[in-house]
Short mmCIF file of C-alpha atoms in Angstrom, two decimals:
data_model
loop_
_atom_site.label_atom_id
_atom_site.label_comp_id
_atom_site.label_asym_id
_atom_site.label_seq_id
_atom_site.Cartn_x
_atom_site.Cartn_y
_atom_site.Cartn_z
CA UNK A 229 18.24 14.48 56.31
CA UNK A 230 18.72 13.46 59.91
CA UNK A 231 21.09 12.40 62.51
CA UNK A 232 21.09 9.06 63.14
CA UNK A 233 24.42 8.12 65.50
CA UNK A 234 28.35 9.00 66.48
CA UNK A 235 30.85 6.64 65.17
CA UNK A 236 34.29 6.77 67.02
CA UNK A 237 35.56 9.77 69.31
CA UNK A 238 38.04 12.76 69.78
CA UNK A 239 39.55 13.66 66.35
CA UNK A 240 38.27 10.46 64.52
CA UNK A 241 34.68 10.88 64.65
CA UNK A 242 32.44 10.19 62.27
CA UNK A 243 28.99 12.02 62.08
CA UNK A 244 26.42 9.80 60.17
CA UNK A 245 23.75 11.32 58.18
CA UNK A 246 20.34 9.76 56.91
CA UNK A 247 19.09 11.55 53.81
CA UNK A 248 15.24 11.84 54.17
CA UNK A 249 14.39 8.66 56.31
CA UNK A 250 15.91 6.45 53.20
CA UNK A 251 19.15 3.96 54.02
CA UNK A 252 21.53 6.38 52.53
CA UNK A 253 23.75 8.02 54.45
CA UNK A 254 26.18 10.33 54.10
CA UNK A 255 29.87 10.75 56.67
CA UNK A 256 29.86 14.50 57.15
CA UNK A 257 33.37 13.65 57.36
CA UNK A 258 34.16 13.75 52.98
CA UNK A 259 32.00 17.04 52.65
CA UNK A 260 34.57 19.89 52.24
CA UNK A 261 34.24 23.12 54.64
CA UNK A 262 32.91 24.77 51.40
CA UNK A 263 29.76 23.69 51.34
CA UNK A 264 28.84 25.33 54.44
CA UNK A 265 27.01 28.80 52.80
CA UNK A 266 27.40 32.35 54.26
CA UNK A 267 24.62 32.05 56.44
CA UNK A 268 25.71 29.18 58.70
CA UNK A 269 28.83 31.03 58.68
CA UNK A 270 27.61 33.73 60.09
CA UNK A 271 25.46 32.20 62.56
CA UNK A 272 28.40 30.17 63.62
CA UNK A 273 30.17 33.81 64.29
CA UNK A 274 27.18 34.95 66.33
CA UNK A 275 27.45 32.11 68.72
CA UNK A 276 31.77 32.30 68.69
CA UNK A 277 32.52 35.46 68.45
CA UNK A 278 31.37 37.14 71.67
CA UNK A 279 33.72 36.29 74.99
CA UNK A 280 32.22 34.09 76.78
CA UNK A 281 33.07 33.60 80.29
CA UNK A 282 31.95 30.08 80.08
CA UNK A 283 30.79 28.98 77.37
CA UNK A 284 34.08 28.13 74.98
CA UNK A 285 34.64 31.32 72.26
CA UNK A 286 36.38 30.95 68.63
CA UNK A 287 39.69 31.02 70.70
CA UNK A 288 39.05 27.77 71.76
CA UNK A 289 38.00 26.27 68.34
CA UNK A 290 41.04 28.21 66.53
CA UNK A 291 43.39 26.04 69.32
CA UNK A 292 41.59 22.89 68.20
CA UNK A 293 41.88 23.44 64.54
CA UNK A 294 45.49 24.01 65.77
CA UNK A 295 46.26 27.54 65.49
CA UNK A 296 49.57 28.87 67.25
CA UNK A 297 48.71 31.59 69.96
CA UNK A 298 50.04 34.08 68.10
CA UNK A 299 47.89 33.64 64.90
CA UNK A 300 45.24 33.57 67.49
CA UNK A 301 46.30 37.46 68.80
CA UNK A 302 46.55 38.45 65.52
CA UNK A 303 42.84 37.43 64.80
CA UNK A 304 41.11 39.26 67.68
CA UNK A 305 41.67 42.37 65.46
CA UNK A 306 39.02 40.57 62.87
CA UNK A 307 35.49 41.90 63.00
CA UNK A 308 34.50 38.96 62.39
CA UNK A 309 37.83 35.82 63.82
CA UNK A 310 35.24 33.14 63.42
CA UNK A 311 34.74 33.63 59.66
CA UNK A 312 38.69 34.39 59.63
CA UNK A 313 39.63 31.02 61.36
CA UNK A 314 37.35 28.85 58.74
CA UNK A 315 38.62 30.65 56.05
CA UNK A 316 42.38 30.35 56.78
CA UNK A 317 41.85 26.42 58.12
CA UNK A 318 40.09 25.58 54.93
CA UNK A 319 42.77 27.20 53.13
CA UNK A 320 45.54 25.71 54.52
CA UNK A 321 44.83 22.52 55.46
CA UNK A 322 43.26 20.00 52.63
CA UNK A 323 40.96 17.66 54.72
CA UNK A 324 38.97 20.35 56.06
CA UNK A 325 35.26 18.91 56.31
CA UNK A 326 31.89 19.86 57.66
CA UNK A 327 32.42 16.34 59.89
CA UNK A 328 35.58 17.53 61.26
CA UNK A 329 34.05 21.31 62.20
CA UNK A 330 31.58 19.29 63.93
CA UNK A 331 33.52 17.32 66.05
CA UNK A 332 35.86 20.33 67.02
CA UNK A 333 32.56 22.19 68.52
CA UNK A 334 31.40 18.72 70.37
CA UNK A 335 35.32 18.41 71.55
CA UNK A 336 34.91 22.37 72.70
CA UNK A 337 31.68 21.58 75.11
CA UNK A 338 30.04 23.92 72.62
CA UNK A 339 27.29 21.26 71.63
CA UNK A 340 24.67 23.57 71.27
CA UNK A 341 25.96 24.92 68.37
CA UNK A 342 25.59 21.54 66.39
CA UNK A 343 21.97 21.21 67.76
CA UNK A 344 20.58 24.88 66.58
CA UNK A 345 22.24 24.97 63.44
CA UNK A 346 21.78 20.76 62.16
CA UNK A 347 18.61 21.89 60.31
CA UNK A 348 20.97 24.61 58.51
CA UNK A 349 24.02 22.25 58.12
CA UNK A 350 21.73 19.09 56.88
CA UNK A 351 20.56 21.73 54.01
CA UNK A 352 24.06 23.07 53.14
CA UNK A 353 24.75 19.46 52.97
CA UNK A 354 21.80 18.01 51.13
CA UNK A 355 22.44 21.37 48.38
CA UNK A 356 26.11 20.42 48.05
CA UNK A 357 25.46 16.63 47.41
CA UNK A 358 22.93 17.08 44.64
CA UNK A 359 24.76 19.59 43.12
CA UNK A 360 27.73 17.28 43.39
CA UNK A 361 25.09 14.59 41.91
CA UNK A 362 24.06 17.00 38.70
CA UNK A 363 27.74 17.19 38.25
CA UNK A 364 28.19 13.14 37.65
CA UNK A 365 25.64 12.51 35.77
CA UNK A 366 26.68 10.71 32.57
CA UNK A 367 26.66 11.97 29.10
CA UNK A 368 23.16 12.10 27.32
CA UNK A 369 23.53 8.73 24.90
CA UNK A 370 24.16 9.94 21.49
CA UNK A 371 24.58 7.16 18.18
CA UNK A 372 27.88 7.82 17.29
CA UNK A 373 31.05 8.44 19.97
CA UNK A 374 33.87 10.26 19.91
CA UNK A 375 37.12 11.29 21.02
CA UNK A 376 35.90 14.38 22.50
CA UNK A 377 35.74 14.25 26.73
CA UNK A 378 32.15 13.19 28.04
CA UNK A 379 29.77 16.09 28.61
CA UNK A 380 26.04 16.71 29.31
CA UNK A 381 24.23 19.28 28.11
CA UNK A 382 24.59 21.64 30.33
CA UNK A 383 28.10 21.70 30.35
CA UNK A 384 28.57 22.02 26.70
CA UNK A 385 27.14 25.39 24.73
CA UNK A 386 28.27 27.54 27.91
CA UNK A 387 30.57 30.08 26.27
CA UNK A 388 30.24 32.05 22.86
CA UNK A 389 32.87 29.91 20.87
CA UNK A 390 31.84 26.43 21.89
CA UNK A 391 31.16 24.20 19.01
CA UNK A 392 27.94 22.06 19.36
CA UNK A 393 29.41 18.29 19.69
CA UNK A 394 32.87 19.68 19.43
CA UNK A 395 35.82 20.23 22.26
CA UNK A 396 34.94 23.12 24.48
CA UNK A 397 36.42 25.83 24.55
CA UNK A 398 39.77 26.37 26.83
CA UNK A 399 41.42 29.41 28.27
CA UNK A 400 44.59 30.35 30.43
CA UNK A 401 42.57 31.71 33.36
CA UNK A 402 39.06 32.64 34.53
CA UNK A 403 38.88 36.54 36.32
CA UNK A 404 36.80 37.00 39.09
CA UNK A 405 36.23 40.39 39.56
CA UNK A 406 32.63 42.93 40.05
CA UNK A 407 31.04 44.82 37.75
CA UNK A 408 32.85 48.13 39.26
CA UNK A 409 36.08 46.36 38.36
CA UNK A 410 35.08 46.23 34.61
CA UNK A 411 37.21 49.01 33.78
CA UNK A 412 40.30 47.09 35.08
CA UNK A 413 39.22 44.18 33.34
CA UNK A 414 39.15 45.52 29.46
CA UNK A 415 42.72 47.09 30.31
CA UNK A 416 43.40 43.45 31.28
CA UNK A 417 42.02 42.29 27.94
CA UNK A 418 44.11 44.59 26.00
CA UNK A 419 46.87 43.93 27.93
CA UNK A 420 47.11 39.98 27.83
CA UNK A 421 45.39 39.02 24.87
CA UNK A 422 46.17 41.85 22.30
CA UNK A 423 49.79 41.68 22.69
CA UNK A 424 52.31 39.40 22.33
CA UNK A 425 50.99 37.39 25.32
CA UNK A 426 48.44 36.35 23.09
CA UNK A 427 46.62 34.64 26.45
CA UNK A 428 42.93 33.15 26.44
CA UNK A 429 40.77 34.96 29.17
CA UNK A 430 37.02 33.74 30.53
CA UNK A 431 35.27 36.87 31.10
CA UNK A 432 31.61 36.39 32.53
CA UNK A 433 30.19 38.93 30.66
CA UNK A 434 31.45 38.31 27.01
CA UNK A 435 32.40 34.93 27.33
CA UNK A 436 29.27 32.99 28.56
CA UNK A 437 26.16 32.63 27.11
CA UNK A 438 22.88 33.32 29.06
CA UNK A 439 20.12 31.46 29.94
CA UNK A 440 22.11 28.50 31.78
CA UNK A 441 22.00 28.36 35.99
CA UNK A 442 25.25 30.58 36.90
CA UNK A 443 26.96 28.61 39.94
CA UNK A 444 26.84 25.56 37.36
CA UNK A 445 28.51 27.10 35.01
CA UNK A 446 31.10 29.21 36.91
CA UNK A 447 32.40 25.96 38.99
CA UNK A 448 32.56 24.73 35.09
CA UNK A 449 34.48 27.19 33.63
CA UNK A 450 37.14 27.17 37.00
CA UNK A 451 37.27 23.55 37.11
CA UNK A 452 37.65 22.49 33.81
CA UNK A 453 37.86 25.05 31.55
CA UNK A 454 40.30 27.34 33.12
CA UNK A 455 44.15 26.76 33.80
CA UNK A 456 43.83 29.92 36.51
CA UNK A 457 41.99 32.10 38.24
CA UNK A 458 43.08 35.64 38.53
CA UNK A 459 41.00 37.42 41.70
CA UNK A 460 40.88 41.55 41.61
CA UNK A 461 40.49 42.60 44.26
CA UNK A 462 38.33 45.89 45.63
CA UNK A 463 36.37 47.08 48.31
CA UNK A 464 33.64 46.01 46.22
CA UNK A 465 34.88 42.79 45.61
CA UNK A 466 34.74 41.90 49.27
CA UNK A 467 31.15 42.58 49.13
CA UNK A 468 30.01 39.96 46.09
CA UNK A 469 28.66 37.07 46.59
CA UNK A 470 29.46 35.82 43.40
CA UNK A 471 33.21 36.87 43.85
CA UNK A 472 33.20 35.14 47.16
CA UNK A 473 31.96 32.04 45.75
CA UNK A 474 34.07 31.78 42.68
CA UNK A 475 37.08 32.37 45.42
CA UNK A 476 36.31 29.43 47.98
CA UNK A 477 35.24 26.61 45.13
CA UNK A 478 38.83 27.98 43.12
CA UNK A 479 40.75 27.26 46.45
CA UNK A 480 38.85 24.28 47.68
CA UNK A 481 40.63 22.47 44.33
CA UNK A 482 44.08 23.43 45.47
CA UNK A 483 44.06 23.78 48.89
CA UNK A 484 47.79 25.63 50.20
CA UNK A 485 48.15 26.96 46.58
CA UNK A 486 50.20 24.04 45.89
CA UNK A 487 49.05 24.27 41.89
CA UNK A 488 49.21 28.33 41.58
CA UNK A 489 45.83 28.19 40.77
CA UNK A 490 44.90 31.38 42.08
CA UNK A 491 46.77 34.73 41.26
CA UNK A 492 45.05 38.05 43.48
CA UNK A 493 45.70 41.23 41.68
CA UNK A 494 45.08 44.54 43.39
CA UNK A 495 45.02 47.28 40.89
CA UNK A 496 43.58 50.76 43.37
CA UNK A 497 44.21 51.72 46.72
CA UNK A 498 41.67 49.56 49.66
CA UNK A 499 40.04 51.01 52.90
CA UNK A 500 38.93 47.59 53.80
CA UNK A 501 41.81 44.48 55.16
CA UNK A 502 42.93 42.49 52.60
CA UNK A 503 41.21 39.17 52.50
CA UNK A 504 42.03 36.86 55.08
CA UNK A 505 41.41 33.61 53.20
CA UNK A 506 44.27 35.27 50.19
CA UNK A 507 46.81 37.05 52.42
CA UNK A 508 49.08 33.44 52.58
CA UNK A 509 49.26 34.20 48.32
CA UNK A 510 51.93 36.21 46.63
CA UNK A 511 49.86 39.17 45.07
CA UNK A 512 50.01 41.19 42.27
CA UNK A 513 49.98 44.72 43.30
CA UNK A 514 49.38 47.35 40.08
CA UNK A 515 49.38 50.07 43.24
CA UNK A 516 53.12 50.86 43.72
CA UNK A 517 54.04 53.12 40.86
CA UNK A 518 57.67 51.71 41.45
CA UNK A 519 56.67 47.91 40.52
CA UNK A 520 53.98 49.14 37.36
CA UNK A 521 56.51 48.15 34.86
CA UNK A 522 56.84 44.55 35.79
CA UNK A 523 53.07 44.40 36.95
CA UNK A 524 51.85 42.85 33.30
CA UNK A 525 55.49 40.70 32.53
CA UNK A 526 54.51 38.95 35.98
CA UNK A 527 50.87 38.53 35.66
CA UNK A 528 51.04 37.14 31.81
CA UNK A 529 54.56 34.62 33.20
CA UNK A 530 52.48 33.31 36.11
CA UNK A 531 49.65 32.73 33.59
CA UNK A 532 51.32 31.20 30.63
CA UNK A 533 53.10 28.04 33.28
CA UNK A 534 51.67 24.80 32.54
#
């Protein structure tokens, strides 16, 4: 994939794409800030990050995205305010796109960027578009149809109590969580669905059956299967990939929490900041031994709303 021209200027440019030398090409500008992966991010943080004297800094992008100064202060105490800036302007603001992160580093004089990382970017790019290919594909052809919704195969047999050729299965929420959160998680199980909650809840590691390619079938289960996503967060969880994944594609579908998709619960003490791209989300805190006896009425309320 390869850069063929500019279309427009300022704020309403257009970066064109050519997938492999074909015709078809692709306007940076409809590919959401998510399918940038961790390491462009954190090349883009080695280039930002240090103050230049200059060279424009991730103070200068954060104005462009159109940060106020003093969310700008507060991010200087970030290790890392360049992966803190993408994370809250993808969060907040719904037509975030690898186009529009493009044009804000050409608008900055900070050109450079765009040129050593385009071989990086067209791959993020060309992943995210197949995947988002895979993903449209149409039903294998069967001889008889029926109500049930369309599915391929490798959407359908993902979890334990799927019926071949039947409705998949459903639940209230998905948790994202690591395995040193497992603990947690089984109290969570006893707590939601063996009581008078009686709630559904997609656990990884009882729920889905193996064998299938996991980033297919998490972005499955979140998307389709899953009314919610409950996040626990832990020191540890701030370290998974898999956690951070499941996080970003959950809030790339409701972008400012205007669905309640997500619901962070924080159920032991942290050394490490809260998470940047959560902290605009009302959290449920199983911490303060003052609020423990409302923690599980609030969790199993937010999770039972349509």
């Amino acid at each position: 994939m390869k850069i063929i021209q500019d279309v427009g200027g300022g704020k309403n440019k257009k970066t064109i794409f050519n997938m492999d030398g074909t015709d078809s090409k692709v306007n940076l500008g409809s590919i959401p800030l998510v399918a940038l992966n961790v390491t462009v991010r954190k090349k883009l943080g080695l280039y930002l990050n240090p103050k230049h004297t200059v060279a424009a800094d991730w103070t200068a992008v954060a104005e462009t995205m159109g940060f106020s100064y003093l969310e700008i202060k507060n991010y200087e105490a970030s290790r890392n305010p360049t992966k803190t800036i993408l994370d809250d302007w993808a969060a907040r603001n719904s037509e975030t796109s690898v186009g529009k992160l493009v044009s804000i580093l050409e608008e900055v004089e900070r050109k450079d960027i765009v040129e050593d990382l385009r071989a990086l970017i067209d791959e993020d790019v060309r992943k995210y578009l197949e995947t988002q290919k895979k993903k449209a594909e149409p039903p294998v052809q069967v001889p008889e149809v029926d109500s049930c919704v369309p599915r391929t195969p490798e959407r359908s047999g993902i979890t334990v109590d799927d019926i071949p050729g039947g409705i998949p299965e459903m639940f209230d929420a998905f948790i994202c969580y690591c395995q040193s959160d497992f603990e947690f998680v089984l109290e969570m199980i006893r707590e939601l669905e063996q009581t008078e909650y009686n709630l559904k809840l997609c656990v990884f590691d009882r729920n889905v059956l193996p064998g299938s390619c996991v980033w297919t079938i998490t972005s499955e289960l979140i998307e389709r299967r899953c009314k919610r996503m409950v996040v626990v967060i832990s020191d540890e969880y701030l370290d998974s990939d898999a956690c951070d994944f499941q996080t970003k594609f959950a809030l790339s579908l409701c972008p400012g929490a205007r669905s309640k998709r997500l619901i962070p619960v924080v159920y032991k003490s942290m050394t490490k900041p809260f998470p940047s791209i959560l902290r605009f989300l009302t959290v449920c805190d199983y911490t303060r031994p003052c609020t423990q006896a409302w923690f599980w009425v609030r969790l199993a309320k937010a999770l039972s709303l349509p």
